[in-house]
Steps between C-alpha positions, in 0.01 A plus 500: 500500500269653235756650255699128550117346425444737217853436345455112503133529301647729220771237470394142328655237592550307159636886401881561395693794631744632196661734731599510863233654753623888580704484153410654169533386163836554313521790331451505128858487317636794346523485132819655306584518159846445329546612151791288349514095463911503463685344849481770718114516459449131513695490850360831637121321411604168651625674833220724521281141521692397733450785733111513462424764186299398194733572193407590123703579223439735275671397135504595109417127425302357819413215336845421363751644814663165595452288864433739777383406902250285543178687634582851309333573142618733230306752293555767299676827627209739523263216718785426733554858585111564560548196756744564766609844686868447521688389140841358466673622192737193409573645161820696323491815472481472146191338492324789723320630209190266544428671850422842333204389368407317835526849681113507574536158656779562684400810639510553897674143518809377620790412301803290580741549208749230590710545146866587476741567210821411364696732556580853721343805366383319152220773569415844652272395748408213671294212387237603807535871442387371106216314581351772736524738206325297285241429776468793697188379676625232644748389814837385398682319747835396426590132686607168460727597199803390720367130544579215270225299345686177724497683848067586415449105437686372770455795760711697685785464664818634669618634210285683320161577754491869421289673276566830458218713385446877411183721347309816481190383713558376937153297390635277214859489716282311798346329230777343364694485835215288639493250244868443520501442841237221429737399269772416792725800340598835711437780304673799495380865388730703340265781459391702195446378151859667385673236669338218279870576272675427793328170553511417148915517529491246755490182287725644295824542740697215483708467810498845629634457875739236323683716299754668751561142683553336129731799392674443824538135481606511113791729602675362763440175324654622175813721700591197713514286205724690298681595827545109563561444184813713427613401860528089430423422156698812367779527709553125514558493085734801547718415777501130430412397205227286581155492396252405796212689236250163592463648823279784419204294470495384888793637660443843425141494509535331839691811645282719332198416627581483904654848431165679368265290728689617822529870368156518390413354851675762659340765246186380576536587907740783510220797365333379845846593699533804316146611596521461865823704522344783276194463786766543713692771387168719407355370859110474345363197309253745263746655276464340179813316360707561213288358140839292443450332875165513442515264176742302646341382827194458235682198307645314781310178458574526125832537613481203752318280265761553179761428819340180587513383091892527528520309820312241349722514164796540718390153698422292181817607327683350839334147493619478186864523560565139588378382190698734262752323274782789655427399842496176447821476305674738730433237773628211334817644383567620850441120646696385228801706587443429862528115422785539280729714744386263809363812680197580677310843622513632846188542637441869585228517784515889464400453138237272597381764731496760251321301245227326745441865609488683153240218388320549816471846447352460170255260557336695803531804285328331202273335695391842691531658115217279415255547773542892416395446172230293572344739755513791270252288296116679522363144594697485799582880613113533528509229751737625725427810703746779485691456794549086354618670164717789594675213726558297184611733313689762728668293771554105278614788218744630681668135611439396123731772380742416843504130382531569165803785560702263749444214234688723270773603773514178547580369116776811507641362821886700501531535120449843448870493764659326168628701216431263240082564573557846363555428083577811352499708817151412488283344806305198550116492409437369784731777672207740302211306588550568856507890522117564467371264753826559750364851526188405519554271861721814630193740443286235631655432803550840568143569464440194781721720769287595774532843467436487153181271503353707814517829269403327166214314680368826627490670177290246342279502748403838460776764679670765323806689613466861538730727297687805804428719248080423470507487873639772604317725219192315673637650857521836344150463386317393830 
């Protein structure tokens, strides 16, 4: 009763509480300095407002720098280094020369050197390596160089919410790591100093887990072509004297494209097969694979993705057919002959079968094509847990590339029983198309035989088999 009685005098009535009882005041925001007014620094500023720092730039011309964030002030270089323990360096390296003479100032702080260059190996050492030489006092930290000036103003997300990070000094690391995470970005330490040249390259690689798919995809595209090509344009003109050339613009294409998309499907699943039967055959799961299975299971969603991009041409070049002057003329000459020879068709319910069927199959496979694609995207993987996503993309996988093989047995039907399918003594595509993923279900299904899945199962779980010969030098040993 008296500490409640002595509580309520110190208290006025007419008095206003700022602050919650039991609560402090806020903390006093952390001021950082950015030296550079170009985009990057202008974004970096206005997210660092955002996320509860005070900002100042430090510029040649603070009077003259152009619009920056509201609530941040510029001075000159030598001022806003004296003001704030941790510096961003939003500058080229050829413009470093400014922060020799700022050494003094900059001594014992930390610097963020966020610049990157043109081109590979335009110098002998790094751009962070450089600026710790010419300020050995301070604490370079290399970051945020792999972040566009876009992704700082408008946040993080799926895409691009790593920062990767590397310096000399664990203090300025946690520093910078701290502030990042404030940031909403995950950053990532890739240790010493020397790796700042690694980090540098990043920007700089332009499709680097793209390049194997894209090789793959312009081959078979360009083989098939030629392949088709010679096979109906080719040996049409020779044998018969007729030029059908207008159909290499959608004809062609149109059996081109199916034909990569399904082997590139197939491509994209079979490194997995292979794996599990060199498990198998080794009977451990920790023996590293071979680098060429390695880089391959590594691309598969560039290789399911570049897939996917046929399909869809594949499906747009078909919903076009109907309207193509060919097609169109091919049908009226044929109901003009009908009407003039006072016939009519038979209909053919086991053609009707086969056609109902093949478009069947290639709807569900498109359609499951689709969803594959659109759960490989970041924004939705990270929303399913791993058991959702390796269901997506493992067991509706498989069935896509069944669907999408029987669609293609199904458009054959018996013509590969006909001589006239083999021009020049040469197959069908489609004959082609249908060797990768055929293998591909054999393996497959082969794995799914008890037997097969018990042992399999086992070894990725953890259980090795033992070699006679290590046992029984282990017998002669105990």
């Amino acid at each position: 009763m008296s500490v409640d009685s002595s509580v309520s005098k110190e208290v006025k009535p007419e008095s206003v509480l700022l602050c919650p009882l039991g609560t402090t005041a806020a903390p006093e925001q952390k001021l950082l300095c950015i030296f550079g007014t170009g985009d990057l620094g202008r974004s970096l500023g206005q997210r660092l407002l955002q996320c509860g720092y005070r900002v100042v730039y430090g510029s040649r011309r603070p009077n003259s720098c152009g619009p920056l964030p509201r609530g941040t002030k510029a001075m000159n270089h030598e001022a806003a280094a004296m003001s704030a323990a941790l510096v961003f360096v939003c500058v080229h390296r050829e413009n470093y020369d400014f922060l020799e003479a700022l050494a003094p100032q900059l001594n014992g702080k930390v610097l963020v050197d966020v610049s990157n260059n043109l081109k590979k190996n335009l110098y002998p050492e790094s751009n962070a390596e450089y600026l710790q030489r010419l300020i050995p006092g301070a604490h370079v930290v290399k970051a945020f160089n792999t972040l566009s000036a876009w992704s700082l103003q408008n946040g993080p997300s799926d895409a691009n919410r790593q920062v990767y990070l590397c310096g000399n000094s664990v203090q300025a690391k946690q520093a910078v790591e701290e502030m990042a995470t404030k940031l909403g970005f995950a950053a990532l330490d890739r240790g010493s100093l020397s790796a700042a040249g690694e980090l540098e390259d990043f920007p700089l690689q332009l499709f680097p887990e793209w390049r194997l798919p894209l090789r793959v995809a312009v081959g078979l595209t360009a083989f098939f072509f030629f392949y088709l090509l010679m096979r109906d344009v080719v040996y049409t003109y020779v044998e018969q004297g007729k030029d059908i050339s207008f159909r290499i613009m959608v004809s062609l294409a149109n059996k081109v494209f199916p034909i990569v998309s399904l082997i590139m499907l197939a491509l994209c699943y079979l490194p997995g097969v292979i794996a599990a039967f060199l498990q198998l055959y080794r009977g451990t799961k920790y023996r590293r694979f071979p680098n060429w299975l390695d880089r391959w299971m590594l691309c598969r969603k560039q290789l399911g993705l570049i897939a996917l991009g046929f399909a869809f041409l594949h499906v747009l070049y078909t919903l076009i057919i109907p309207i193509r002057y060919y097609v169109r003329f091919r049908i009226t000459a044929n109901t003009i002959s009908q009407i003039r020879e006072n016939r009519t068709s038979v209909f053919d319910t086991t053609k009707a079968w086969r056609a109902d069927s093949y478009y069947s199959m290639g709807i569900l496979g498109f359609g499951l094509y689709v969803l594959l694609g659109i759960s490989s995207l970041p924004s939705v993987s990270n929303a399913l847990s791993w058991r959702e996503f390796s269901f997506i993309q493992s067991k509706l996988g498989y069935l896509t590339v069944f669907f999408c093989t029987f669609h293609t047995y199904l458009y054959g039907w018996d013509r590969f029983l006909h001589s006239y399918s083999y021009k020049w003594f040469t197959p069908p595509g489609y004959l082609l198309s249908l060797v990768v993923p055929s293998v591909l279900i054999v393996l497959k299904l082969l794995l799914l035989l008890p037997c097969v899945d018990r042992s399999l199962t086992r070894i990725r779980q953890g259980w090795e088999r033992t070699d006679p010969e290590d046992s029984s030098v282990k017998a002669l040993l105990t």
